[in-house]
């Protein structure tokens, strides 16, 4: 998780030393970490760039660590804005790709790897055929926000048969579907059936990819009821598969914001950890034993899927727990 911020293990160690001992200078930090002063200065440059440290107003030339609960949230907010912009660029690029395929440059003909399906009935028939023949995985972009009752019913029918045969399903919807009861119910049903569902702030136009050998994309992204193109040419499928995987990695699993709950004591422990406390010093702050603190921290890390206390702090900040 720390690497996501553009920092390395040594940078984290320098940051921790500054949190725990604000009066330390470069030479002292270097001695504690058994590294060179130049390496510490390089770490400080990174931390300053990310606004995790700032120059003291009282002592010119001295740098102080910024409270992680503030600094990390600012970094995550900037990364979130950059991610949304990147997703918008991906969506725009994909829309341009679809317009190119639907235009005069690509025609439906025997052996072309492109088949034109006119109207929704033809599209639904092909979706049923693809669901019937799927052997490995079905990947879907589900833009447009809340889905119609008819679309959700058809999706459950097709997905149920696919999942029943052991075929993997991964679907990405818009973040807004989390606020729509019917679409959210479908997403939860899908995950209960061992499918996977994630959401993103923005998405390319609708797309279904099956086994890496077939894909359905709309003829007109602005009016999906016109029909779809069924692609089977590997040269056309490769960028679509890459696009899906890239979008998947940048999307949030269903339930990210609501899956975990913390007690007041666990929240207080997280706040202590975010301020740079060790398990022992946090135990003193909370008036519990170090053993209890370690057990609570292990539980929090397990809930968050974190491999270190610092990673737990980052994930907690992202979820708004700090």
Tab-separated table of C-alpha atoms in Angstrom:
chain	number	residue	atom	x	y	z
A	1	UNK	CA	0.000	0.000	0.000
A	2	UNK	CA	2.835	2.413	0.887
A	3	UNK	CA	4.318	1.833	-2.580
A	4	UNK	CA	1.070	3.165	-4.074
A	5	UNK	CA	2.060	6.579	-2.698
A	6	UNK	CA	5.333	6.417	-4.621
A	7	UNK	CA	7.478	5.726	-1.550
A	8	UNK	CA	9.739	2.871	-0.488
A	9	UNK	CA	10.359	1.058	2.802
A	10	UNK	CA	13.185	3.418	3.749
A	11	UNK	CA	10.944	6.436	3.155
A	12	UNK	CA	8.379	4.952	5.540
A	13	UNK	CA	11.085	4.348	8.138
A	14	UNK	CA	12.248	7.982	7.952
A	15	UNK	CA	8.642	9.177	8.260
A	16	UNK	CA	8.096	6.988	11.329
A	17	UNK	CA	11.251	8.295	12.995
A	18	UNK	CA	10.089	11.869	12.443
A	19	UNK	CA	6.674	11.072	13.885
A	20	UNK	CA	8.076	9.387	16.980
A	21	UNK	CA	11.025	11.757	17.579
A	22	UNK	CA	10.338	15.203	16.044
A	23	UNK	CA	13.592	16.698	17.388
A	24	UNK	CA	15.881	14.312	15.482
A	25	UNK	CA	18.102	15.746	12.773
A	26	UNK	CA	19.244	14.141	9.530
A	27	UNK	CA	22.429	12.697	11.041
A	28	UNK	CA	20.547	11.186	13.983
A	29	UNK	CA	17.888	9.608	11.774
A	30	UNK	CA	20.605	8.180	9.536
A	31	UNK	CA	22.342	6.657	12.562
A	32	UNK	CA	19.123	5.108	13.863
A	33	UNK	CA	18.312	3.584	10.466
A	34	UNK	CA	21.901	2.537	9.715
A	35	UNK	CA	21.916	4.434	6.457
A	36	UNK	CA	23.647	7.490	5.005
A	37	UNK	CA	22.583	11.110	5.568
A	38	UNK	CA	22.261	11.532	1.794
A	39	UNK	CA	19.776	8.643	1.691
A	40	UNK	CA	17.766	10.287	4.486
A	41	UNK	CA	17.762	13.592	2.590
A	42	UNK	CA	16.458	11.824	-0.525
A	43	UNK	CA	13.648	10.345	1.588
A	44	UNK	CA	12.862	13.781	2.999
A	45	UNK	CA	12.598	15.178	-0.532
A	46	UNK	CA	9.956	12.563	-1.381
A	47	UNK	CA	8.064	13.119	1.856
A	48	UNK	CA	8.091	16.883	1.324
A	49	UNK	CA	6.842	16.498	-2.256
A	50	UNK	CA	3.928	14.432	-0.981
A	51	UNK	CA	3.306	16.971	1.815
A	52	UNK	CA	3.904	14.363	4.520
A	53	UNK	CA	6.461	16.711	6.105
A	54	UNK	CA	6.572	20.499	6.270
A	55	UNK	CA	9.101	23.133	7.311
A	56	UNK	CA	8.876	24.354	10.898
A	57	UNK	CA	7.566	27.885	11.390
A	58	UNK	CA	9.599	28.244	14.581
A	59	UNK	CA	12.956	26.718	13.549
A	60	UNK	CA	13.992	27.522	9.951
A	61	UNK	CA	15.563	24.539	8.222
A	62	UNK	CA	13.859	21.963	10.446
A	63	UNK	CA	11.144	19.741	9.035
A	64	UNK	CA	8.254	18.236	10.962
A	65	UNK	CA	6.097	15.238	10.105
A	66	UNK	CA	2.500	15.997	9.173
A	67	UNK	CA	-0.189	14.058	11.060
A	68	UNK	CA	-0.795	10.922	8.914
A	69	UNK	CA	-4.556	11.288	9.326
A	70	UNK	CA	-4.254	14.612	7.472
A	71	UNK	CA	-1.336	13.999	5.109
A	72	UNK	CA	-2.440	10.584	3.868
A	73	UNK	CA	-6.018	11.728	3.314
A	74	UNK	CA	-4.701	14.594	1.178
A	75	UNK	CA	-2.591	12.204	-0.879
A	76	UNK	CA	-5.514	9.821	-1.355
A	77	UNK	CA	-7.763	12.704	-2.368
A	78	UNK	CA	-5.256	13.768	-5.041
A	79	UNK	CA	-4.893	10.189	-6.248
A	80	UNK	CA	-8.678	9.846	-6.365
A	81	UNK	CA	-8.960	12.927	-8.579
A	82	UNK	CA	-6.197	11.606	-10.848
A	83	UNK	CA	-7.922	8.217	-11.022
A	84	UNK	CA	-11.246	9.747	-12.042
A	85	UNK	CA	-9.488	11.751	-14.767
A	86	UNK	CA	-7.706	8.603	-15.976
A	87	UNK	CA	-10.982	6.679	-16.063
A	88	UNK	CA	-12.558	9.494	-18.057
A	89	UNK	CA	-9.697	9.354	-20.574
A	90	UNK	CA	-10.057	5.565	-20.852
A	91	UNK	CA	-13.802	5.908	-21.421
A	92	UNK	CA	-13.258	8.559	-24.110
A	93	UNK	CA	-10.640	6.438	-25.869
A	94	UNK	CA	-12.909	3.403	-25.817
A	95	UNK	CA	-15.852	5.396	-27.169
A	96	UNK	CA	-13.646	6.564	-30.045
A	97	UNK	CA	-12.650	2.957	-30.701
A	98	UNK	CA	-16.283	1.892	-30.836
A	99	UNK	CA	-17.161	4.713	-33.222
A	100	UNK	CA	-14.323	3.626	-35.477
A	101	UNK	CA	-15.554	0.029	-35.519
A	102	UNK	CA	-19.142	1.085	-36.168
A	103	UNK	CA	-18.132	3.413	-38.981
A	104	UNK	CA	-17.357	2.707	-42.586
A	105	UNK	CA	-13.864	1.467	-41.796
A	106	UNK	CA	-15.071	-1.887	-40.419
A	107	UNK	CA	-17.763	-3.918	-42.124
A	108	UNK	CA	-19.661	-7.060	-41.252
A	109	UNK	CA	-18.725	-9.757	-43.720
A	110	UNK	CA	-17.774	-13.453	-43.684
A	111	UNK	CA	-14.333	-13.900	-42.194
A	112	UNK	CA	-14.012	-10.252	-41.110
A	113	UNK	CA	-14.284	-11.019	-37.385
A	114	UNK	CA	-17.104	-8.444	-37.108
A	115	UNK	CA	-20.831	-9.240	-37.165
A	116	UNK	CA	-23.488	-6.535	-37.011
A	117	UNK	CA	-26.533	-7.305	-34.833
A	118	UNK	CA	-29.480	-4.988	-35.498
A	119	UNK	CA	-31.846	-4.261	-32.586
A	120	UNK	CA	-32.114	-5.461	-29.015
A	121	UNK	CA	-33.764	-8.791	-29.833
A	122	UNK	CA	-30.778	-9.836	-31.936
A	123	UNK	CA	-28.404	-8.690	-29.201
A	124	UNK	CA	-30.250	-10.638	-26.497
A	125	UNK	CA	-30.249	-13.777	-28.650
A	126	UNK	CA	-26.500	-13.526	-29.112
A	127	UNK	CA	-25.971	-12.872	-25.389
A	128	UNK	CA	-27.864	-16.067	-24.594
A	129	UNK	CA	-25.726	-17.980	-27.103
A	130	UNK	CA	-22.514	-16.587	-25.654
A	131	UNK	CA	-23.670	-17.401	-22.105
A	132	UNK	CA	-24.505	-20.952	-23.197
A	133	UNK	CA	-21.116	-21.483	-24.848
A	134	UNK	CA	-18.914	-19.675	-22.280
A	135	UNK	CA	-16.263	-22.010	-20.899
A	136	UNK	CA	-13.861	-19.826	-18.905
A	137	UNK	CA	-14.935	-16.254	-18.072
A	138	UNK	CA	-17.403	-13.483	-18.878
A	139	UNK	CA	-16.256	-9.875	-18.419
A	140	UNK	CA	-18.772	-7.014	-18.489
A	141	UNK	CA	-18.844	-3.222	-18.404
A	142	UNK	CA	-22.229	-2.149	-17.024
A	143	UNK	CA	-22.419	1.652	-17.447
A	144	UNK	CA	-25.555	3.764	-17.289
A	145	UNK	CA	-26.102	3.579	-13.541
A	146	UNK	CA	-29.243	1.800	-12.256
A	147	UNK	CA	-30.391	-0.969	-14.590
A	148	UNK	CA	-33.951	-1.685	-15.744
A	149	UNK	CA	-35.912	-4.555	-14.220
A	150	UNK	CA	-35.917	-6.388	-17.577
A	151	UNK	CA	-32.135	-6.044	-17.945
A	152	UNK	CA	-31.523	-7.287	-14.398
A	153	UNK	CA	-33.869	-10.249	-14.877
A	154	UNK	CA	-32.106	-11.243	-18.106
A	155	UNK	CA	-28.709	-10.843	-16.429
A	156	UNK	CA	-29.682	-13.086	-13.519
A	157	UNK	CA	-31.013	-15.730	-15.908
A	158	UNK	CA	-27.902	-15.795	-18.095
A	159	UNK	CA	-25.434	-15.373	-15.232
A	160	UNK	CA	-27.081	-18.108	-13.188
A	161	UNK	CA	-26.534	-20.664	-15.953
A	162	UNK	CA	-22.960	-19.478	-16.538
A	163	UNK	CA	-21.967	-19.579	-12.866
A	164	UNK	CA	-23.632	-22.955	-12.452
A	165	UNK	CA	-21.136	-24.396	-14.937
A	166	UNK	CA	-18.184	-22.984	-12.991
A	167	UNK	CA	-17.495	-20.119	-15.412
A	168	UNK	CA	-16.068	-16.964	-13.796
A	169	UNK	CA	-17.970	-13.672	-14.077
A	170	UNK	CA	-16.490	-10.233	-13.428
A	171	UNK	CA	-18.684	-7.149	-13.812
A	172	UNK	CA	-17.884	-3.447	-13.378
A	173	UNK	CA	-20.730	-0.967	-12.801
A	174	UNK	CA	-20.821	2.715	-11.967
A	175	UNK	CA	-20.458	3.864	-8.350
A	176	UNK	CA	-24.046	5.128	-8.517
A	177	UNK	CA	-25.467	1.596	-8.554
A	178	UNK	CA	-24.590	1.328	-4.867
A	179	UNK	CA	-27.524	3.675	-4.213
A	180	UNK	CA	-30.041	1.754	-6.360
A	181	UNK	CA	-31.741	-1.049	-4.444
A	182	UNK	CA	-32.563	-3.259	-7.448
A	183	UNK	CA	-29.154	-3.039	-9.117
A	184	UNK	CA	-27.362	-3.421	-5.785
A	185	UNK	CA	-29.467	-6.512	-5.045
A	186	UNK	CA	-28.323	-8.021	-8.355
A	187	UNK	CA	-24.696	-7.186	-7.599
A	188	UNK	CA	-24.937	-8.822	-4.172
A	189	UNK	CA	-26.657	-11.850	-5.668
A	190	UNK	CA	-23.816	-12.137	-8.183
A	191	UNK	CA	-21.141	-12.065	-5.475
A	192	UNK	CA	-23.090	-14.583	-3.376
A	193	UNK	CA	-22.987	-16.908	-6.391
A	194	UNK	CA	-19.169	-16.495	-6.449
A	195	UNK	CA	-19.138	-13.948	-9.214
A	196	UNK	CA	-17.283	-10.635	-8.745
A	197	UNK	CA	-18.645	-7.104	-8.939
A	198	UNK	CA	-16.773	-3.793	-8.719
A	199	UNK	CA	-17.670	-0.161	-9.351
A	200	UNK	CA	-15.885	2.838	-10.838
A	201	UNK	CA	-16.557	6.577	-11.022
A	202	UNK	CA	-16.751	6.406	-14.836
A	203	UNK	CA	-16.820	3.620	-17.401
A	204	UNK	CA	-16.372	3.035	-21.123
A	205	UNK	CA	-19.549	2.127	-23.073
A	206	UNK	CA	-21.255	-1.213	-22.466
A	207	UNK	CA	-19.191	-4.266	-23.375
A	208	UNK	CA	-19.325	-8.036	-22.846
A	209	UNK	CA	-16.261	-10.227	-23.437
A	210	UNK	CA	-16.452	-14.013	-23.373
A	211	UNK	CA	-13.456	-16.339	-23.018
A	212	UNK	CA	-11.209	-13.807	-24.721
A	213	UNK	CA	-12.644	-14.955	-28.064
A	214	UNK	CA	-15.862	-12.929	-28.491
A	215	UNK	CA	-17.031	-9.445	-27.553
A	216	UNK	CA	-20.252	-7.483	-27.890
A	217	UNK	CA	-20.009	-3.692	-28.122
A	218	UNK	CA	-22.775	-1.213	-29.045
A	219	UNK	CA	-23.115	0.047	-32.612
A	220	UNK	CA	-23.932	3.449	-31.147
A	221	UNK	CA	-22.657	4.047	-27.566
A	222	UNK	CA	-25.210	6.839	-27.240
A	223	UNK	CA	-28.126	4.545	-28.155
A	224	UNK	CA	-27.458	0.913	-27.270
A	225	UNK	CA	-30.924	-0.134	-28.497
A	226	UNK	CA	-29.737	0.196	-32.090
A	227	UNK	CA	-27.798	-3.040	-31.763
A	228	UNK	CA	-24.264	-4.286	-31.339
A	229	UNK	CA	-21.159	-5.496	-33.088
A	230	UNK	CA	-20.010	-9.025	-32.273
A	231	UNK	CA	-16.210	-9.177	-32.543
A	232	UNK	CA	-14.089	-12.304	-32.875
A	233	UNK	CA	-10.923	-10.945	-34.505
A	234	UNK	CA	-8.020	-11.301	-32.014
A	235	UNK	CA	-6.576	-7.965	-33.175
A	236	UNK	CA	-9.794	-6.229	-32.114
A	237	UNK	CA	-10.240	-8.197	-28.896
A	238	UNK	CA	-6.748	-7.638	-27.472
A	239	UNK	CA	-7.161	-3.909	-26.677
A	240	UNK	CA	-10.631	-4.536	-25.212
A	241	UNK	CA	-9.278	-7.199	-22.876
A	242	UNK	CA	-6.437	-4.911	-21.815
A	243	UNK	CA	-8.911	-2.092	-21.216
A	244	UNK	CA	-11.087	-4.290	-19.002
A	245	UNK	CA	-8.154	-5.468	-16.880
A	246	UNK	CA	-6.891	-1.911	-16.435
A	247	UNK	CA	-10.330	-0.671	-15.414
A	248	UNK	CA	-10.812	-3.658	-13.090
A	249	UNK	CA	-7.617	-2.885	-11.201
A	250	UNK	CA	-8.750	0.722	-10.687
A	251	UNK	CA	-12.268	-0.193	-9.516
A	252	UNK	CA	-13.584	-0.687	-5.965
A	253	UNK	CA	-14.908	-4.103	-4.844
A	254	UNK	CA	-18.557	-4.199	-3.864
A	255	UNK	CA	-19.001	-3.365	-0.196
A	256	UNK	CA	-15.657	-1.572	0.208
A	257	UNK	CA	-17.245	1.312	2.067
A	258	UNK	CA	-19.617	-0.701	4.210
A	259	UNK	CA	-18.050	-4.105	4.738
A	260	UNK	CA	-16.200	-3.368	7.976
A	261	UNK	CA	-17.219	-1.981	11.354
A	262	UNK	CA	-14.978	-0.851	14.197
A	263	UNK	CA	-15.541	-0.442	17.901
A	264	UNK	CA	-14.770	2.882	19.577
A	265	UNK	CA	-11.653	1.362	21.130
A	266	UNK	CA	-10.449	0.075	17.752
A	267	UNK	CA	-10.961	3.523	16.239
A	268	UNK	CA	-8.967	5.057	19.100
A	269	UNK	CA	-6.181	2.533	18.486
A	270	UNK	CA	-6.108	3.401	14.788
A	271	UNK	CA	-5.843	7.083	15.662
A	272	UNK	CA	-2.854	6.322	17.901
A	273	UNK	CA	-1.172	4.261	15.203
A	274	UNK	CA	-1.782	7.059	12.676
A	275	UNK	CA	0.059	9.423	15.046
A	276	UNK	CA	3.089	7.135	15.023
A	277	UNK	CA	2.607	5.303	18.336
A	278	UNK	CA	4.054	1.843	18.839
A	279	UNK	CA	1.872	-0.946	20.239
A	280	UNK	CA	3.325	-0.271	23.679
A	281	UNK	CA	2.799	3.494	23.671
A	282	UNK	CA	-0.683	3.068	22.180
A	283	UNK	CA	-1.498	0.640	25.003
A	284	UNK	CA	-0.585	3.327	27.547
A	285	UNK	CA	-2.784	5.859	25.773
A	286	UNK	CA	-5.733	3.437	25.785
A	287	UNK	CA	-5.061	2.097	29.302
A	288	UNK	CA	-4.881	-1.512	28.117
A	289	UNK	CA	-2.090	-4.074	27.993
A	290	UNK	CA	0.282	-4.277	25.005
A	291	UNK	CA	-1.035	-7.797	24.417
A	292	UNK	CA	-4.578	-6.431	24.049
A	293	UNK	CA	-3.324	-3.743	21.700
A	294	UNK	CA	-1.565	-6.314	19.508
A	295	UNK	CA	-4.673	-8.490	19.415
A	296	UNK	CA	-6.875	-5.522	18.448
A	297	UNK	CA	-4.393	-4.436	15.791
A	298	UNK	CA	-4.261	-7.938	14.337
A	299	UNK	CA	-8.062	-7.949	14.099
A	300	UNK	CA	-8.103	-4.549	12.355
A	301	UNK	CA	-5.390	-5.636	9.900
A	302	UNK	CA	-7.337	-8.809	9.154
A	303	UNK	CA	-10.510	-6.802	8.439
A	304	UNK	CA	-8.618	-4.458	6.131
A	305	UNK	CA	-6.467	-7.092	4.470
A	306	UNK	CA	-3.374	-5.105	5.525
A	307	UNK	CA	0.108	-6.581	5.886
A	308	UNK	CA	1.499	-3.884	8.191
A	309	UNK	CA	0.264	-1.358	10.732
A	310	UNK	CA	1.124	1.480	8.383
A	311	UNK	CA	-0.794	-0.121	5.514
A	312	UNK	CA	-3.749	-0.503	7.882
A	313	UNK	CA	-3.544	3.236	8.592
A	314	UNK	CA	-3.563	4.028	4.874
A	315	UNK	CA	-6.559	1.802	4.174
A	316	UNK	CA	-8.419	3.159	7.200
A	317	UNK	CA	-7.838	6.719	5.960
A	318	UNK	CA	-9.127	5.773	2.516
A	319	UNK	CA	-12.307	4.377	4.090
A	320	UNK	CA	-12.797	7.502	6.203
A	321	UNK	CA	-12.109	5.744	9.507
A	322	UNK	CA	-9.559	8.344	10.619
